[in-house]
Amino acid sequence: MPSNTPGVDFFAPYSSAASSGEFRERIGEVLRERGAAGLTGLHCRDDVLEVAHLLLAELRPHRDSGPDGLTTIRDTGRHGRRVGLAGLGRSDLAVHTESAQLPGPARLVILVCLQPGRAGGESILVDGRAVLGELAGFRPAALAALSAPRAAYFGGADGLFAPVLEDLPSRRWRIRLRQDELARFSPEAQVQMPALRTAIARHTVSVRLAAGQALLLDNHRVLHGRAAFTGERLLLRALGPAHGGLGLEPGFTAPWIATESAKNTA
């Protein structure tokens, strides 16, 4: 049974081969429904590697990762004010998706808390599906501007143009966002950023992780950020494509699909 924190259900990983498939199925069900799940009992690097190999098709190396593919996230005292490295400081971090500058961003993000810090440091989560629904229902001009093929440019010289809200085949969607110096928006999209940020604020959930707890996030659906913190806060991060046993299709279903289905059933 999961233990509960506002907005996230936490599950204890299974270690036996017989139960690993059942565990993937249960986590996949939660990710398809909510885009985020929690894990408990991860207290060291080996624990994180074990669950990463259980849930990821592969552990994707990152610019800041170690030889094992895991990235240590802490205040280094020297990186926090450099472009694109705010996560290695202790200030607040605007909600974003990982690797927005890549043509194929990692599907899953695993954020594991080994030490929570003295105060602050809450993880900020936003369901992009809820944001999409609000814009479609109340701000159609914002949705049109933010879903344009060249709505934003993410990254430096080797970055790419991409929509913030991408309309995928089969009536599914994907969100891609960063809000630092490595994101520039088209004039039409820039005008609509206040509407986007208002929708984001309305659907924000804050979760303070304890030592040994982790967040498993669908990086194509859920935005994540961080509140400023004091003390020594230490996290490990793993990125990669989803294991096939999770049953994740590309992107996420549009929120109005369920409404249309209900009408058709009626």
XYZ file of C-alpha atoms in Angstrom:
266
model
C 0.000 0.000 0.000
C 1.247 3.513 -0.733
C 1.816 6.121 1.929
C 0.343 9.531 1.145
C 1.760 13.027 0.800
C -0.380 15.805 -0.725
C -0.417 15.293 -4.499
C 1.787 12.176 -4.573
C 1.401 8.518 -3.551
C 4.602 6.873 -2.277
C 5.408 3.226 -2.973
C 8.131 0.947 -1.652
C 10.091 -0.688 -4.511
C 10.040 -4.465 -4.872
C 13.337 -6.287 -5.200
C 12.368 -9.785 -6.327
C 12.187 -10.630 -10.016
C 8.682 -12.077 -9.584
C 7.253 -8.831 -8.201
C 9.209 -6.345 -10.331
C 6.778 -6.714 -13.228
C 3.796 -6.111 -10.939
C 5.561 -3.080 -9.490
C 6.134 -1.626 -12.951
C 2.492 -2.197 -13.846
C 1.300 -0.380 -10.714
C 3.709 2.532 -11.178
C 2.783 2.741 -14.861
C -0.894 2.952 -13.939
C -0.213 5.851 -11.569
C 1.976 7.665 -14.104
C -0.660 7.349 -16.810
C -3.311 8.717 -14.466
C -1.380 11.443 -12.617
C 2.039 11.867 -14.222
C 3.907 11.489 -10.909
C 4.543 8.835 -8.283
C 6.622 8.635 -5.123
C 9.083 6.012 -3.940
C 10.452 5.246 -0.479
C 13.389 3.324 0.931
C 16.131 4.772 -1.302
C 18.981 5.643 1.064
C 22.144 5.320 -1.000
C 23.489 5.475 -4.537
C 23.135 1.716 -5.035
C 19.429 1.927 -4.098
C 18.923 4.656 -6.685
C 20.744 2.689 -9.377
C 18.648 -0.380 -8.630
C 15.328 1.446 -9.022
C 16.615 3.334 -12.088
C 17.423 0.052 -13.829
C 13.981 -1.239 -12.805
C 11.999 1.691 -14.246
C 14.165 3.075 -17.063
C 14.898 1.399 -20.377
C 18.367 2.890 -20.004
C 20.057 5.359 -17.681
C 20.813 8.370 -19.856
C 24.029 10.267 -19.003
C 23.744 14.007 -18.400
C 26.290 16.804 -18.706
C 26.584 16.898 -14.892
C 26.222 13.168 -14.159
C 28.854 10.886 -12.696
C 30.322 7.800 -14.390
C 27.310 5.740 -13.253
C 24.857 8.129 -14.951
C 23.444 9.649 -11.749
C 23.610 13.400 -11.189
C 24.360 14.750 -7.716
C 22.264 17.847 -6.996
C 23.536 20.042 -4.167
C 24.735 23.589 -3.594
C 28.285 23.473 -4.909
C 28.950 27.064 -3.860
C 30.192 28.018 -7.323
C 27.661 26.964 -9.981
C 24.324 28.374 -8.833
C 24.652 31.756 -10.566
C 25.959 30.409 -13.875
C 23.649 30.151 -16.873
C 21.805 26.840 -16.894
C 23.227 25.696 -13.543
C 20.778 27.187 -11.045
C 19.917 23.691 -9.837
C 23.403 23.444 -8.317
C 22.745 26.425 -6.036
C 20.307 26.968 -3.166
C 17.891 29.542 -4.599
C 14.401 28.779 -5.846
C 14.185 27.088 -9.238
C 11.352 27.898 -11.658
C 9.327 24.909 -12.827
C 10.624 23.292 -15.995
C 11.053 20.034 -17.842
C 14.440 18.347 -18.135
C 16.493 18.576 -21.337
C 14.055 20.907 -23.116
C 16.823 21.758 -25.592
C 17.053 18.176 -26.885
C 14.944 16.826 -29.772
C 13.960 13.863 -27.575
C 13.913 14.814 -23.872
C 14.133 11.971 -21.352
C 10.705 10.524 -20.575
C 11.241 9.883 -16.869
C 12.968 11.821 -14.115
C 13.786 10.176 -10.780
C 14.651 12.656 -7.999
C 15.875 11.014 -4.807
C 16.364 12.886 -1.533
C 19.319 11.645 0.516
C 19.358 14.722 2.794
C 16.506 17.266 2.860
C 18.313 20.328 4.193
C 17.436 22.402 7.239
C 14.499 24.408 5.847
C 12.820 24.941 2.484
C 13.791 22.938 -0.572
C 10.264 21.723 -1.272
C 9.783 20.155 -4.702
C 7.279 22.083 -6.820
C 5.164 20.012 -9.211
C 2.705 21.097 -11.907
C 0.547 18.778 -14.000
C 0.911 19.973 -17.593
C -2.324 18.205 -18.487
C -4.248 20.475 -16.121
C -2.449 23.529 -17.530
C -3.339 22.454 -21.069
C -6.976 22.034 -20.086
C -7.170 25.486 -18.516
C -5.606 27.208 -21.513
C -7.823 25.322 -23.955
C -10.930 26.217 -21.992
C -10.220 29.831 -21.033
C -7.182 31.063 -23.000
C -7.381 29.625 -26.528
C -5.153 32.392 -27.911
C -2.473 31.396 -25.409
C -2.752 27.745 -26.399
C -2.473 28.651 -30.083
C 0.645 30.761 -29.543
C 2.357 28.278 -27.218
C 1.674 25.289 -29.481
C 3.142 26.932 -32.591
C 6.140 25.004 -34.016
C 8.548 27.890 -33.276
C 6.931 29.135 -30.070
C 10.237 28.903 -28.192
C 13.953 28.407 -28.649
C 15.562 26.274 -25.949
C 19.286 26.007 -25.311
C 22.401 27.770 -26.573
C 23.999 27.648 -30.008
C 23.098 23.963 -30.395
C 19.502 24.317 -29.108
C 16.262 23.986 -31.037
C 12.953 25.639 -31.829
C 9.967 23.792 -30.365
C 6.426 24.352 -29.120
C 5.878 24.699 -25.385
C 2.731 22.607 -25.707
C 3.195 20.149 -28.549
C 0.232 18.568 -30.311
C 1.329 14.989 -31.013
C -0.327 12.371 -33.239
C -3.314 10.427 -31.864
C -4.613 13.502 -30.016
C -1.892 13.421 -27.403
C 0.295 16.258 -26.105
C 3.749 16.934 -24.654
C 4.966 19.900 -22.631
C 8.466 21.354 -22.909
C 9.531 24.360 -20.836
C 12.364 26.161 -19.173
C 12.232 29.700 -17.793
C 15.862 30.729 -17.474
C 18.332 32.477 -19.769
C 18.370 29.457 -22.087
C 14.756 29.959 -23.174
C 13.550 32.579 -25.633
C 9.978 32.879 -26.827
C 8.448 34.132 -30.047
C 6.728 37.552 -29.782
C 3.325 35.833 -29.917
C 4.268 33.326 -27.225
C 5.927 35.963 -25.035
C 2.659 37.912 -24.881
C 0.935 34.771 -23.570
C 3.512 33.837 -20.924
C 1.545 35.594 -18.122
C -1.465 33.409 -18.968
C 0.748 30.317 -18.898
C 2.302 31.275 -15.561
C -1.140 31.982 -14.070
C -2.320 28.520 -15.108
C 0.874 26.980 -13.730
C 0.421 28.724 -10.376
C -3.162 27.476 -10.150
C -2.091 23.845 -10.520
C 1.050 23.857 -8.353
C 1.632 21.216 -5.687
C 4.453 21.442 -3.124
C 6.076 18.282 -1.727
C 8.817 18.200 0.899
C 10.790 15.003 0.513
C 12.241 13.253 3.539
C 15.506 11.325 3.401
C 14.957 8.130 1.416
C 11.962 9.443 -0.528
C 11.924 10.012 -4.275
C 9.757 11.474 -7.008
C 9.212 9.657 -10.292
C 7.998 12.166 -12.886
C 6.722 11.908 -16.441
C 8.980 14.560 -17.933
C 6.682 14.975 -20.949
C 3.768 15.941 -18.683
C 4.894 17.214 -15.278
C 6.849 20.405 -14.641
C 9.082 20.433 -11.591
C 10.980 23.085 -9.666
C 12.310 23.817 -6.195
C 11.860 26.277 -3.354
C 14.954 27.991 -1.944
C 16.565 26.161 0.974
C 19.028 26.453 3.814
C 21.371 23.819 5.184
C 22.897 20.893 3.320
C 20.424 19.426 0.826
C 21.498 16.434 -1.258
C 19.593 14.748 -4.077
C 20.417 12.236 -6.788
C 18.764 12.399 -10.204
C 18.337 9.749 -12.887
C 17.024 10.374 -16.412
C 16.038 8.084 -19.219
C 13.359 6.556 -21.430
C 10.599 4.624 -19.691
C 10.846 0.857 -19.326
C 8.382 -0.856 -21.671
C 6.706 -2.520 -18.692
C 5.332 0.852 -17.572
C 3.086 0.972 -20.632
C 3.535 4.681 -21.347
C 2.452 5.958 -24.755
C 4.006 9.129 -26.203
C 2.924 12.257 -24.339
C -0.375 12.393 -22.462
C -4.049 12.424 -23.378
C -5.732 15.788 -23.747
C -8.074 16.483 -20.798
C -11.029 17.014 -23.105
C -10.800 13.449 -24.436
C -12.375 12.114 -21.230
C -15.196 14.636 -21.535
C -15.861 13.630 -25.149
C -15.837 9.943 -24.157
C -18.360 10.612 -21.406
C -20.633 12.435 -23.846
C -20.391 9.604 -26.383
C -21.205 7.042 -23.695
C -24.206 9.065 -22.585
